[in-house]
CSV table of C-alpha atoms in Angstrom, one decimal:
chain,number,residue,atom,x,y,z
A,122,MET,CA,-3.3,41.1,-12.7
A,123,LYS,CA,-3.2,37.8,-14.7
A,124,LEU,CA,-4.2,34.2,-14.1
A,125,ILE,CA,-1.7,31.8,-15.4
A,126,THR,CA,-3.0,28.3,-16.1
A,127,ALA,CA,-0.6,25.5,-17.0
A,128,ILE,CA,-1.3,21.9,-17.9
A,129,VAL,CA,1.8,19.7,-17.4
A,130,LYS,CA,2.8,16.1,-17.1
A,131,PRO,CA,2.1,14.7,-13.6
A,132,PHE,CA,5.7,13.7,-12.9
A,133,LYS,CA,6.7,17.3,-13.5
A,134,LEU,CA,4.6,18.5,-10.5
A,135,ASP,CA,7.5,18.9,-8.1
A,136,ASP,CA,9.9,20.4,-10.6
A,137,VAL,CA,7.4,23.1,-11.6
A,138,LYS,CA,6.5,23.8,-8.0
A,139,ASP,CA,10.2,24.2,-7.0
A,140,SER,CA,10.8,26.4,-10.1
A,141,LEU,CA,7.8,28.6,-9.2
A,142,LYS,CA,9.0,29.0,-5.6
A,143,ALA,CA,12.4,29.9,-6.8
A,144,ALA,CA,10.8,32.6,-9.0
A,145,GLY,CA,9.3,34.1,-5.8
A,146,ILE,CA,5.7,32.9,-6.2
A,147,GLN,CA,3.9,32.6,-2.9
A,148,GLY,CA,0.8,30.7,-3.8
A,149,ILE,CA,-0.2,28.1,-6.3
A,150,THR,CA,-3.2,25.8,-6.8
A,151,VAL,CA,-2.9,22.4,-8.4
A,152,SER,CA,-5.4,19.8,-9.4
A,153,GLU,CA,-5.3,16.4,-11.1
A,154,VAL,CA,-7.1,16.6,-14.4
A,155,ARG,CA,-7.5,14.4,-17.5
A,156,GLY,CA,-7.6,15.4,-21.1
A,157,PHE,CA,-6.1,15.1,-24.5
A,158,GLY,CA,-4.4,17.3,-27.0
A,159,ARG,CA,-2.5,16.5,-30.1
A,160,GLN,CA,-0.9,13.6,-28.1
A,161,GLY,CA,-4.2,11.8,-28.1
A,162,GLY,CA,-4.9,8.8,-25.8
A,163,HIS,CA,-3.4,5.3,-25.7
A,164,THR,CA,-4.6,1.7,-25.5
A,165,GLU,CA,-4.1,-0.7,-22.6
A,166,THR,CA,-4.7,-4.5,-22.8
A,167,TYR,CA,-6.3,-6.4,-19.8
A,168,ARG,CA,-7.1,-10.1,-20.1
A,169,GLY,CA,-6.7,-9.8,-23.8
A,170,ALA,CA,-9.3,-7.0,-24.1
A,171,GLU,CA,-8.1,-3.6,-25.4
A,172,TYR,CA,-9.3,-0.5,-23.7
A,173,LYS,CA,-8.8,2.9,-25.4
A,174,ILE,CA,-7.7,5.5,-22.8
A,175,ASP,CA,-8.9,8.8,-24.3
A,176,PHE,CA,-8.1,11.1,-21.4
A,177,VAL,CA,-4.5,11.2,-20.3
A,178,PRO,CA,-3.8,12.2,-16.6
A,179,LYS,CA,-2.3,15.7,-16.3
A,180,VAL,CA,-1.7,18.3,-13.5
A,181,ARG,CA,-3.1,21.7,-13.7
A,182,PHE,CA,-1.4,24.7,-12.1
A,183,GLU,CA,-3.3,28.0,-11.4
A,184,ILE,CA,-1.3,31.0,-10.3
A,185,VAL,CA,-2.6,34.6,-10.0
A,186,VAL,CA,0.2,37.1,-10.5
A,187,ASP,CA,0.9,40.8,-11.0
A,188,ASP,CA,1.4,41.9,-14.6
A,189,SER,CA,5.1,42.4,-14.0
A,190,GLN,CA,5.7,38.8,-12.9
A,191,VAL,CA,4.0,37.1,-15.9
A,192,ASP,CA,7.0,36.6,-18.1
A,193,ALA,CA,9.1,35.2,-15.2
A,194,VAL,CA,6.4,32.7,-14.2
A,195,VAL,CA,5.8,31.6,-17.7
A,196,ASP,CA,9.5,31.0,-18.2
A,197,ALA,CA,9.8,29.2,-14.9
A,198,ILE,CA,7.0,26.8,-15.8
A,199,LYS,CA,8.2,26.3,-19.4
A,200,ALA,CA,11.8,25.5,-18.2
A,201,ALA,CA,10.7,23.1,-15.5
A,202,ALA,CA,7.9,21.2,-17.4
A,203,SER,CA,9.7,20.7,-20.7
A,204,THR,CA,10.8,17.3,-21.9
A,205,GLY,CA,10.8,18.1,-25.6
A,206,LYS,CA,8.4,15.3,-26.3
A,207,ILE,CA,4.7,15.4,-27.4
A,208,GLY,CA,2.3,15.8,-24.4
A,209,ASP,CA,4.3,18.3,-22.4
A,210,GLY,CA,1.2,20.5,-22.0
A,211,LYS,CA,0.3,24.2,-22.4
A,212,ILE,CA,0.4,27.5,-20.6
A,213,TRP,CA,-2.1,30.2,-21.0
A,214,VAL,CA,-2.5,33.7,-19.5
A,215,SER,CA,-5.8,35.4,-18.9
A,216,ASN,CA,-6.9,38.7,-17.5
A,217,VAL,CA,-8.3,38.9,-13.9
A,218,ASP,CA,-10.8,41.6,-13.1
A,219,ARG,CA,-10.8,41.5,-9.4
A,220,ILE,CA,-9.0,39.7,-6.6
A,221,ILE,CA,-10.0,39.6,-2.9
A,222,ARG,CA,-8.2,38.1,0.1
A,223,ILE,CA,-11.0,36.7,2.1
A,224,ARG,CA,-9.5,37.1,5.6
A,225,THR,CA,-8.6,40.8,5.4
A,226,GLY,CA,-10.8,42.0,2.6
A,227,GLU,CA,-7.7,43.5,0.7
A,228,GLU,CA,-8.2,43.8,-3.0
A,229,GLY,CA,-6.1,44.1,-6.1
A,230,SER,CA,-2.3,43.7,-6.1
A,231,ASP,CA,-2.3,43.6,-2.2
A,232,ALA,CA,-4.4,40.5,-2.3
A,233,ILE,CA,-1.9,38.5,-4.5
B,128,MET,CA,-7.7,-35.2,21.4
B,129,ASP,CA,-5.0,-34.7,18.8
B,130,SER,CA,-3.9,-31.2,19.5
B,131,GLY,CA,-2.0,-31.0,16.2
B,132,ASN,CA,-5.1,-31.7,14.2
B,133,MET,CA,-7.1,-29.3,16.2
B,134,ALA,CA,-4.6,-26.5,15.8
B,135,TRP,CA,-4.3,-27.0,12.1
B,136,VAL,CA,-8.0,-27.0,11.4
B,137,LEU,CA,-8.6,-23.9,13.6
B,138,ILE,CA,-5.8,-22.0,11.9
B,139,SER,CA,-7.1,-23.2,8.5
B,140,ALA,CA,-10.5,-21.9,9.3
B,141,ALA,CA,-9.1,-18.4,10.0
B,142,LEU,CA,-7.0,-18.6,6.8
B,143,VAL,CA,-10.2,-19.2,4.8
B,144,LEU,CA,-11.9,-16.3,6.4
B,145,PHE,CA,-9.0,-14.1,5.4
B,146,MET,CA,-9.7,-15.0,1.7
B,147,ILE,CA,-12.8,-12.8,1.9
B,148,PRO,CA,-10.9,-9.5,2.1
B,149,GLY,CA,-8.5,-11.1,-0.4
B,150,LEU,CA,-11.3,-11.7,-2.9
B,151,ALA,CA,-12.8,-8.3,-2.1
B,152,PHE,CA,-9.6,-6.6,-3.0
B,153,PHE,CA,-9.0,-8.8,-6.0
B,154,TYR,CA,-12.4,-7.9,-7.4
B,155,GLY,CA,-12.5,-4.3,-6.0
B,156,GLY,CA,-9.2,-3.3,-7.7
B,157,MET,CA,-10.5,-4.6,-11.0
B,158,ASP,CA,-13.7,-2.7,-10.6
B,159,ARG,CA,-14.1,1.0,-11.4
B,160,SER,CA,-13.3,3.5,-8.7
B,161,ARG,CA,-16.9,4.7,-8.2
B,162,ASN,CA,-18.1,1.1,-7.5
B,163,VAL,CA,-15.2,-0.3,-5.4
B,164,LEU,CA,-17.0,0.0,-2.0
B,165,ASN,CA,-20.1,-1.7,-3.4
B,166,MET,CA,-17.8,-4.6,-4.4
B,167,LEU,CA,-16.1,-4.8,-1.0
B,168,MET,CA,-19.5,-4.7,0.7
B,169,MET,CA,-21.0,-7.4,-1.5
B,170,ASN,CA,-18.1,-9.6,-0.3
B,171,PHE,CA,-18.1,-8.6,3.4
B,172,TYR,CA,-21.9,-9.0,3.5
B,173,CYS,CA,-21.5,-12.7,2.9
B,174,VAL,CA,-19.5,-12.9,6.2
B,175,LEU,CA,-22.3,-11.1,8.0
B,176,ILE,CA,-25.2,-13.3,6.9
B,177,ILE,CA,-23.7,-16.7,6.2
B,178,PRO,CA,-22.1,-17.6,9.5
B,179,VAL,CA,-25.4,-16.8,11.3
B,180,LEU,CA,-27.3,-18.9,8.8
B,181,TRP,CA,-24.7,-21.7,8.8
B,182,VAL,CA,-25.0,-22.2,12.5
B,183,ALA,CA,-28.7,-21.7,12.7
B,184,ILE,CA,-29.8,-24.1,10.0
B,185,GLY,CA,-27.2,-24.4,7.2
B,186,TYR,CA,-24.9,-27.0,8.8
B,187,SER,CA,-27.8,-29.2,9.9
B,188,LEU,CA,-29.3,-29.1,6.4
B,189,ALA,CA,-26.0,-29.6,4.7
B,190,GLN,CA,-24.7,-32.5,6.8
B,191,THR,CA,-26.8,-34.2,9.5
B,192,PRO,CA,-28.2,-36.9,9.5
B,193,PHE,CA,-25.2,-38.2,7.7
B,194,ASP,CA,-27.0,-41.2,6.3
B,195,ASN,CA,-29.4,-39.1,4.2
B,196,ASP,CA,-28.3,-38.9,0.6
B,197,PHE,CA,-30.0,-35.8,-0.6
B,198,ILE,CA,-30.6,-33.2,2.2
B,199,GLY,CA,-29.9,-33.1,5.9
B,200,GLY,CA,-32.6,-32.5,8.6
B,201,PHE,CA,-33.5,-30.2,11.4
B,202,ASP,CA,-31.8,-32.1,14.2
B,203,SER,CA,-28.7,-29.9,14.5
B,204,PHE,CA,-30.3,-26.5,14.2
B,205,PHE,CA,-28.2,-24.0,16.2
B,206,LEU,CA,-25.7,-26.9,16.6
B,207,LYS,CA,-28.0,-28.7,19.0
B,208,ASP,CA,-26.3,-31.7,20.7
B,209,ILE,CA,-22.8,-30.7,19.4
B,210,THR,CA,-20.5,-30.4,22.4
B,211,VAL,CA,-16.8,-30.0,23.1
B,212,ALA,CA,-16.8,-33.4,24.8
B,213,GLY,CA,-14.4,-35.9,23.3
B,214,ASP,CA,-11.9,-34.4,20.8
B,215,GLY,CA,-14.0,-31.4,19.9
B,216,MET,CA,-13.1,-31.8,16.3
B,217,SER,CA,-16.7,-31.7,15.1
B,218,LEU,CA,-17.0,-28.1,16.3
B,219,ALA,CA,-13.7,-27.1,14.7
B,220,THR,CA,-14.8,-28.7,11.4
B,221,ILE,CA,-18.2,-26.9,11.5
B,222,ALA,CA,-16.4,-23.6,11.9
B,223,PHE,CA,-14.0,-24.5,9.1
B,224,LEU,CA,-16.9,-25.4,6.8
B,225,GLY,CA,-18.8,-22.3,7.7
B,226,MET,CA,-16.0,-20.2,6.2
B,227,PHE,CA,-16.4,-22.1,2.9
B,228,ALA,CA,-20.1,-21.4,3.0
B,229,ALA,CA,-19.4,-17.7,3.4
B,230,ILE,CA,-16.9,-17.3,0.5
B,231,THR,CA,-18.9,-19.3,-2.1
B,232,PRO,CA,-21.6,-16.7,-2.7
B,233,ALA,CA,-19.0,-14.0,-2.5
B,234,LEU,CA,-17.4,-15.4,-5.6
B,235,ILE,CA,-20.5,-14.5,-7.6
B,236,SER,CA,-20.2,-10.8,-6.8
B,237,GLY,CA,-17.5,-10.3,-9.4
B,238,ALA,CA,-19.9,-11.1,-12.2
B,239,VAL,CA,-22.7,-8.8,-11.2
B,240,ALA,CA,-20.4,-5.8,-10.5
B,241,ASP,CA,-21.3,-2.2,-11.5
B,242,ARG,CA,-25.1,-2.7,-11.7
B,243,MET,CA,-26.8,-5.0,-9.2
B,244,LYS,CA,-29.0,-3.4,-6.5
B,245,PHE,CA,-27.5,-4.1,-3.1
B,246,SER,CA,-30.9,-4.9,-1.7
B,247,ALA,CA,-31.3,-7.6,-4.3
B,248,TRP,CA,-27.9,-9.0,-3.5
B,249,ALA,CA,-28.8,-8.9,0.2
B,250,ILE,CA,-31.7,-11.2,-0.4
B,251,PHE,CA,-30.1,-13.2,-3.2
B,252,VAL,CA,-27.2,-14.4,-1.0
B,253,PRO,CA,-29.2,-16.2,1.8
B,254,ILE,CA,-31.7,-17.7,-0.6
B,255,TRP,CA,-28.9,-18.9,-2.9
B,256,PHE,CA,-27.0,-20.4,0.1
B,257,LEU,CA,-30.1,-22.4,1.2
B,258,LEU,CA,-31.4,-23.5,-2.3
B,259,VAL,CA,-28.1,-24.0,-4.2
B,260,TYR,CA,-25.1,-24.3,-1.9
B,261,VAL,CA,-26.5,-26.5,0.8
B,262,PRO,CA,-28.0,-29.3,-1.4
B,263,ILE,CA,-25.0,-29.5,-3.7
B,264,PHE,CA,-22.6,-29.6,-0.7
B,265,LYS,CA,-24.7,-32.4,0.8
B,266,TRP,CA,-24.7,-34.4,-2.4
B,267,ILE,CA,-21.0,-34.2,-2.9
B,268,TYR,CA,-19.9,-34.6,0.7
B,269,GLY,CA,-21.6,-37.7,2.0
B,270,GLY,CA,-24.6,-37.6,-0.3
B,271,TRP,CA,-25.4,-39.5,-3.5
B,272,LEU,CA,-22.8,-37.9,-5.8
B,273,GLY,CA,-20.0,-38.7,-3.3
B,274,GLN,CA,-21.3,-42.2,-2.8
B,275,ARG,CA,-21.2,-42.9,-6.6
B,276,GLY,CA,-17.5,-42.3,-6.4
B,277,SER,CA,-16.8,-38.7,-7.5
B,278,ILE,CA,-14.3,-36.8,-5.4
B,279,ASP,CA,-13.9,-33.1,-4.6
B,280,PHE,CA,-11.2,-32.5,-2.1
B,281,ALA,CA,-11.7,-28.8,-1.1
B,282,GLY,CA,-14.7,-27.7,-3.2
B,283,GLY,CA,-13.8,-27.5,-6.9
B,284,THR,CA,-17.3,-28.6,-7.9
B,285,ALA,CA,-19.2,-27.7,-4.7
B,286,ILE,CA,-17.7,-24.2,-4.6
B,287,HIS,CA,-16.0,-23.0,-7.8
B,288,VAL,CA,-18.0,-24.7,-10.6
B,289,ASN,CA,-21.2,-24.0,-8.6
B,290,ALA,CA,-20.5,-20.3,-8.0
B,291,GLY,CA,-19.1,-19.9,-11.5
B,292,ILE,CA,-22.1,-21.3,-13.3
B,293,ALA,CA,-24.4,-19.4,-10.9
B,294,ALA,CA,-22.5,-16.2,-12.0
B,295,LEU,CA,-23.4,-16.9,-15.6
B,296,ALA,CA,-27.1,-17.5,-14.8
B,297,ALA,CA,-27.1,-14.3,-12.7
B,298,VAL,CA,-25.7,-12.0,-15.4
B,299,LEU,CA,-28.0,-13.5,-18.0
B,300,VAL,CA,-31.0,-12.2,-15.9
B,301,LEU,CA,-29.3,-9.0,-14.9
B,302,GLY,CA,-28.2,-7.9,-18.3
B,303,LYS,CA,-25.3,-6.0,-19.6
B,304,ARG,CA,-23.9,-2.8,-18.0
B,305,ARG,CA,-25.0,0.4,-19.7
B,306,THR,CA,-21.7,2.1,-19.2
B,307,THR,CA,-18.5,1.2,-21.1
B,308,PRO,CA,-16.4,-1.4,-19.2
B,309,MET,CA,-13.2,0.3,-17.9
B,310,PRO,CA,-9.8,-1.1,-17.2
B,311,PRO,CA,-9.0,-2.0,-13.5
B,312,HIS,CA,-9.0,1.2,-11.4
B,313,SER,CA,-6.3,-0.1,-9.0
B,314,MET,CA,-4.0,-2.9,-10.1
B,315,PRO,CA,-2.0,-2.7,-6.7
B,316,LEU,CA,-5.3,-3.6,-4.9
B,317,VAL,CA,-5.7,-6.6,-7.3
B,318,MET,CA,-2.2,-7.8,-6.6
B,319,ILE,CA,-2.5,-7.6,-2.8
B,320,GLY,CA,-5.9,-9.3,-3.0
B,321,THR,CA,-4.3,-12.1,-5.0
B,322,GLY,CA,-1.5,-12.5,-2.4
B,323,ILE,CA,-4.0,-12.7,0.4
B,324,LEU,CA,-6.1,-15.2,-1.6
B,325,TRP,CA,-3.1,-17.4,-2.2
B,326,PHE,CA,-2.1,-17.3,1.5
B,327,GLY,CA,-5.6,-18.1,2.6
B,328,TRP,CA,-5.9,-20.9,0.0
B,329,PHE,CA,-3.3,-22.9,2.0
B,330,GLY,CA,-5.9,-23.2,4.7
B,331,PHE,CA,-8.7,-23.8,2.1
B,332,ASN,CA,-6.9,-26.8,0.5
B,333,ALA,CA,-4.4,-28.1,3.0
B,334,GLY,CA,-7.0,-27.6,5.8
B,335,SER,CA,-9.4,-29.8,3.9
B,336,ALA,CA,-7.4,-32.8,5.0
B,337,LEU,CA,-9.1,-32.0,8.4
B,338,ALA,CA,-5.9,-33.2,10.0
B,339,ALA,CA,-2.2,-32.2,10.3
B,340,ASN,CA,-0.9,-35.1,8.2
B,341,GLY,CA,0.9,-36.0,5.0
B,342,GLN,CA,-2.2,-35.5,2.8
B,343,ALA,CA,-2.3,-31.9,4.2
B,344,ALA,CA,1.4,-31.5,3.3
B,345,GLN,CA,0.9,-32.7,-0.2
B,346,ALA,CA,-2.2,-30.5,-0.6
B,347,PHE,CA,-0.1,-27.6,0.6
B,348,MET,CA,2.6,-28.3,-1.9
B,349,ASN,CA,0.0,-28.7,-4.7
B,350,THR,CA,-1.6,-25.3,-3.8
B,351,PHE,CA,1.9,-23.7,-4.1
B,352,LEU,CA,2.7,-25.4,-7.4
B,353,ALA,CA,-0.6,-25.1,-9.3
B,354,GLY,CA,-0.9,-21.4,-8.5
B,355,ALA,CA,2.6,-20.7,-9.8
B,356,ALA,CA,2.3,-22.9,-12.9
B,357,ALA,CA,-1.0,-21.4,-13.9
B,358,GLY,CA,0.2,-17.8,-13.4
B,359,LEU,CA,3.3,-18.7,-15.5
B,360,ALA,CA,1.1,-20.2,-18.3
B,361,TRP,CA,-1.3,-17.2,-18.4
B,362,VAL,CA,1.5,-14.6,-18.4
B,363,LEU,CA,3.5,-16.4,-21.2
B,364,THR,CA,0.3,-16.8,-23.3
B,365,GLU,CA,-0.6,-13.2,-23.2
B,366,TRP,CA,3.0,-12.1,-23.6
B,367,LEU,CA,3.2,-14.0,-26.8
B,368,ARG,CA,-0.4,-13.2,-27.9
B,369,ASP,CA,-0.9,-9.6,-26.8
B,370,GLY,CA,2.7,-8.4,-26.4
B,371,HIS,CA,2.8,-7.7,-22.7
B,372,PRO,CA,3.2,-9.7,-19.5
B,373,THR,CA,0.5,-8.0,-17.3
B,374,ASN,CA,0.0,-7.9,-13.6
B,375,LEU,CA,-3.7,-8.8,-14.2
B,376,GLY,CA,-2.6,-11.8,-16.2
B,377,ALA,CA,-0.4,-13.0,-13.4
B,378,ALA,CA,-3.1,-12.5,-10.8
B,379,SER,CA,-5.8,-14.1,-12.9
B,380,GLY,CA,-3.5,-17.1,-13.7
B,381,ILE,CA,-2.6,-17.6,-10.1
B,382,VAL,CA,-6.3,-17.7,-9.1
B,383,ALA,CA,-7.2,-20.0,-12.0
B,384,GLY,CA,-4.5,-22.4,-10.9
B,385,LEU,CA,-5.7,-22.3,-7.3
B,386,VAL,CA,-9.3,-22.9,-8.4
B,387,ALA,CA,-8.2,-25.9,-10.6
B,388,ILE,CA,-6.1,-27.6,-7.9
B,389,THR,CA,-8.9,-27.1,-5.2
B,390,PRO,CA,-10.8,-30.3,-6.1
B,391,ALA,CA,-7.6,-32.3,-6.7
B,392,ALA,CA,-5.3,-31.0,-3.9
B,393,GLY,CA,-5.5,-34.1,-1.7
B,394,TYR,CA,-5.5,-36.6,-4.5
B,395,VAL,CA,-2.6,-35.7,-6.8
B,396,SER,CA,1.1,-35.7,-6.5
B,397,GLY,CA,4.4,-35.5,-8.4
B,398,PRO,CA,4.2,-33.4,-11.6
B,399,ALA,CA,0.4,-33.5,-11.6
B,400,PRO,CA,-0.1,-30.1,-9.8
B,401,ILE,CA,2.2,-28.4,-12.3
B,402,LEU,CA,0.4,-29.9,-15.3
B,403,ILE,CA,-3.0,-29.1,-13.8
B,404,GLY,CA,-1.8,-25.5,-13.2
B,405,LEU,CA,-0.4,-25.1,-16.7
B,406,ILE,CA,-3.5,-26.5,-18.4
B,407,ALA,CA,-5.9,-24.4,-16.2
B,408,GLY,CA,-3.8,-21.2,-16.8
B,409,LEU,CA,-3.9,-21.7,-20.5
B,410,ALA,CA,-7.6,-22.7,-20.6
B,411,CYS,CA,-8.8,-19.8,-18.5
B,412,CYS,CA,-6.6,-17.3,-20.4
B,413,TYR,CA,-8.7,-18.1,-23.4
B,414,ALA,CA,-12.0,-18.7,-21.5
B,415,VAL,CA,-12.2,-15.1,-20.3
B,416,ARG,CA,-12.6,-14.1,-23.9
B,417,LEU,CA,-15.8,-16.2,-24.3
B,418,LYS,CA,-17.9,-13.4,-22.9
B,419,ASN,CA,-17.0,-11.1,-25.8
B,420,LYS,CA,-17.9,-13.8,-28.2
B,421,PHE,CA,-21.2,-14.8,-26.7
B,422,GLY,CA,-22.2,-11.4,-25.4
B,423,TYR,CA,-22.8,-12.1,-21.6
B,424,ASP,CA,-21.5,-9.4,-19.3
B,425,ASP,CA,-19.5,-11.3,-16.7
B,426,ALA,CA,-17.9,-8.2,-15.4
B,427,LEU,CA,-14.8,-9.6,-13.6
B,428,ASP,CA,-14.6,-13.0,-15.3
B,429,VAL,CA,-16.1,-15.3,-12.6
B,430,VAL,CA,-17.2,-17.7,-15.3
B,431,GLY,CA,-13.9,-17.7,-17.2
B,432,VAL,CA,-11.8,-18.2,-14.1
B,433,HIS,CA,-13.9,-20.1,-11.5
B,434,PHE,CA,-16.3,-22.1,-13.6
B,435,VAL,CA,-13.7,-23.1,-16.2
B,436,GLY,CA,-10.9,-23.5,-13.8
B,437,GLY,CA,-13.0,-25.6,-11.4
B,438,LEU,CA,-14.3,-27.8,-14.2
B,439,VAL,CA,-10.8,-28.3,-15.7
B,440,GLY,CA,-9.4,-29.3,-12.3
B,441,SER,CA,-12.2,-31.5,-11.3
B,442,LEU,CA,-12.1,-33.4,-14.7
B,443,LEU,CA,-8.3,-33.8,-14.5
B,444,ILE,CA,-8.7,-35.7,-11.3
B,445,GLY,CA,-10.0,-38.5,-13.6
B,446,PHE,CA,-6.5,-38.6,-15.1
B,447,PHE,CA,-4.2,-37.7,-12.2
B,448,ALA,CA,-5.8,-39.3,-9.1
B,449,ASN,CA,-3.1,-41.3,-7.3
B,450,PRO,CA,-4.6,-43.2,-4.4
B,451,ALA,CA,-1.4,-45.3,-3.9
B,452,PHE,CA,0.6,-42.2,-2.9
B,453,PHE,CA,-2.0,-41.2,-0.3
B,454,GLU,CA,-2.9,-44.7,0.8
B,455,GLY,CA,-6.4,-43.5,0.0
B,456,SER,CA,-9.7,-45.2,-0.7
B,457,PHE,CA,-10.6,-43.3,-3.9
B,458,ASP,CA,-10.3,-44.6,-7.5
B,459,GLU,CA,-7.1,-44.4,-9.7
B,460,GLY,CA,-7.0,-41.8,-12.5
B,461,ILE,CA,-6.3,-43.0,-16.0
B,462,PHE,CA,-2.6,-42.1,-15.8
B,463,TYR,CA,-2.2,-44.2,-12.7
B,464,GLY,CA,-3.7,-47.5,-13.8
B,465,GLY,CA,-7.4,-46.6,-13.6
B,466,ASP,CA,-10.2,-46.9,-16.1
B,467,VAL,CA,-12.5,-44.1,-17.3
B,468,GLY,CA,-14.8,-44.8,-14.3
B,469,LEU,CA,-13.5,-41.9,-12.1
B,470,LEU,CA,-13.6,-39.4,-15.0
B,471,VAL,CA,-17.2,-40.4,-15.8
B,472,GLU,CA,-18.2,-39.9,-12.1
B,473,GLN,CA,-16.4,-36.5,-12.1
B,474,ALA,CA,-18.4,-35.5,-15.2
B,475,ILE,CA,-21.7,-36.7,-13.6
B,476,ALA,CA,-21.0,-34.8,-10.4
B,477,ASN,CA,-20.1,-31.6,-12.2
B,478,GLY,CA,-23.0,-31.9,-14.7
B,479,THR,CA,-25.4,-32.3,-11.9
B,480,ALA,CA,-24.0,-29.3,-10.0
B,481,ILE,CA,-24.1,-27.2,-13.2
B,482,ILE,CA,-27.7,-28.0,-14.0
B,483,TRP,CA,-29.0,-27.5,-10.5
B,484,SER,CA,-27.0,-24.3,-9.8
B,485,PHE,CA,-27.8,-22.7,-13.2
B,486,ALA,CA,-31.5,-23.5,-13.0
B,487,LEU,CA,-32.1,-22.5,-9.4
B,488,THR,CA,-29.9,-19.3,-9.7
B,489,PHE,CA,-31.8,-18.3,-12.8
B,490,ALA,CA,-35.1,-18.8,-11.0
B,491,ILE,CA,-34.0,-16.9,-7.9
B,492,MET,CA,-32.8,-14.0,-10.1
B,493,VAL,CA,-36.0,-13.9,-12.1
B,494,ALA,CA,-38.1,-13.9,-8.9
B,495,LEU,CA,-36.1,-11.0,-7.6
B,496,LYS,CA,-36.3,-9.1,-10.8
B,497,LYS,CA,-40.1,-9.4,-10.9
B,498,THR,CA,-40.5,-8.3,-7.2
B,499,ILE,CA,-37.9,-5.8,-5.9
B,500,GLY,CA,-35.9,-5.5,-9.1
B,501,VAL,CA,-32.2,-6.4,-9.6
B,502,ARG,CA,-30.8,-3.4,-11.5
B,503,VAL,CA,-29.9,0.0,-10.2
B,504,SER,CA,-31.2,3.0,-12.1
B,505,GLN,CA,-29.3,4.3,-15.1
B,506,GLU,CA,-28.5,7.4,-13.1
B,507,THR,CA,-27.0,5.3,-10.3
B,508,GLU,CA,-25.0,3.3,-12.7
B,509,SER,CA,-23.4,6.3,-14.2
B,510,THR,CA,-22.8,8.2,-10.9
B,511,GLY,CA,-21.6,5.1,-9.1
B,512,LEU,CA,-23.0,2.5,-6.6
B,513,ASP,CA,-20.8,3.6,-3.8
B,514,LEU,CA,-22.5,6.8,-3.2
B,515,SER,CA,-26.1,5.8,-4.1
B,516,GLU,CA,-26.2,2.3,-2.5
B,517,HIS,CA,-23.9,2.9,0.5
B,518,GLY,CA,-23.6,6.7,1.0
B,519,GLU,CA,-19.8,6.4,0.9
B,520,THR,CA,-17.0,7.1,-1.6
B,521,ALA,CA,-13.6,5.4,-1.7
B,522,TYR,CA,-11.4,8.2,-2.9
B,523,HIS,CA,-11.4,11.9,-2.2
B,524,SER,CA,-9.2,14.1,-4.3
B,525,ALA,CA,-8.8,16.7,-1.5
B,526,GLN,CA,-7.6,15.4,1.8
């Protein structure tokens, strides 16, 4: 079992969600986050004063999947979130030791 | 009773009240998201306390007896002896003026944003109203400054210069914010606030004719034109200077123009409102930068917009006043055949208001600082005043 975390541009939220659903994923968690990578921040000018915006708004997806689904999910996110420009984001995959469905108490792959 | 006059003054009073949420959103959108409710509450609090004080003692001290040059008396506490007999206009006028009293201290809230204890604000507002607003209002409207010949149609000096310089005194005592100033958290709120302010300002200025007449119509037109011209001047200036025409520039320019035309609205005509707007927009666009140069932390530019805009508009009356157009009994401005007399009187009235307001506001703030304290803790400042001062938060990510 793996946790797939993806940081993408906010306007790609719906595209990635649709792409994941099409790939057969039944549950996703999203959150609004801010951060910077190689893209860095930007400056905005208000009333002549410049403000450095260090942290750029992004959307974070978290999806727990069976090992067999990892490649399909990564490909789905990659295809949907890509614009080819700097700041498209990242995807990383990590191991998950244990998963429990709270309602039934099921564990492991049954709980995905 | 002239029902037309009565209707217009009552509607104008309601329009001025509507400026309070307008101002609250104008400021609140510029504030950071964790302090926006504190900003709204500082504004709405003024409509809780001031109407009560206005009717109880404020009106009496600010107006009656009319033959006193410096301060009114106790005769009209709780509007004693004021009845609806006759035309009832005095009652409508008292309601209308009460709205002005409520919005004036609210203007100061933008300067003290992000760091003033709400308990200190709650005490500051009524004291400031009684010691600063009431006497200056009396001097200008019926008192010694007005009798000398200065004019202030809808409160350029009594309201905007007064509140603007008070904001400067308040932030000098309060000190700078510990946290880094942030860009506006919600420009859409700023824009809707600006729209509401402009709408309400028609009541503020055109209502100040206290009649449904030609002077009200010209004041209405002036309010329209000066806001537009100043917004245009500000946006063009920053477009050329900084590279972008910003929403905040448009909003700030509109408000600067409305402030500047306030004292002049019933005294100028023709191209004057456009010129006053252009000059005010340009002046205020540069004035908001003074805080960076001199190091005072006027958070949302109350000094740069209200003090400077009000002063520019009030002094320009000395050039543009046109009594012939209004068949009015005030002096001519320099461009309409007058001498410098009116300009000198405008300068005296503004200078007096500036000295009184700055000194008294500074003293009130120092007294509060030494007793209950005026600053929130460093922890509150970084976690936000909404939660610590009011137990509420404006935005929830999970809904």
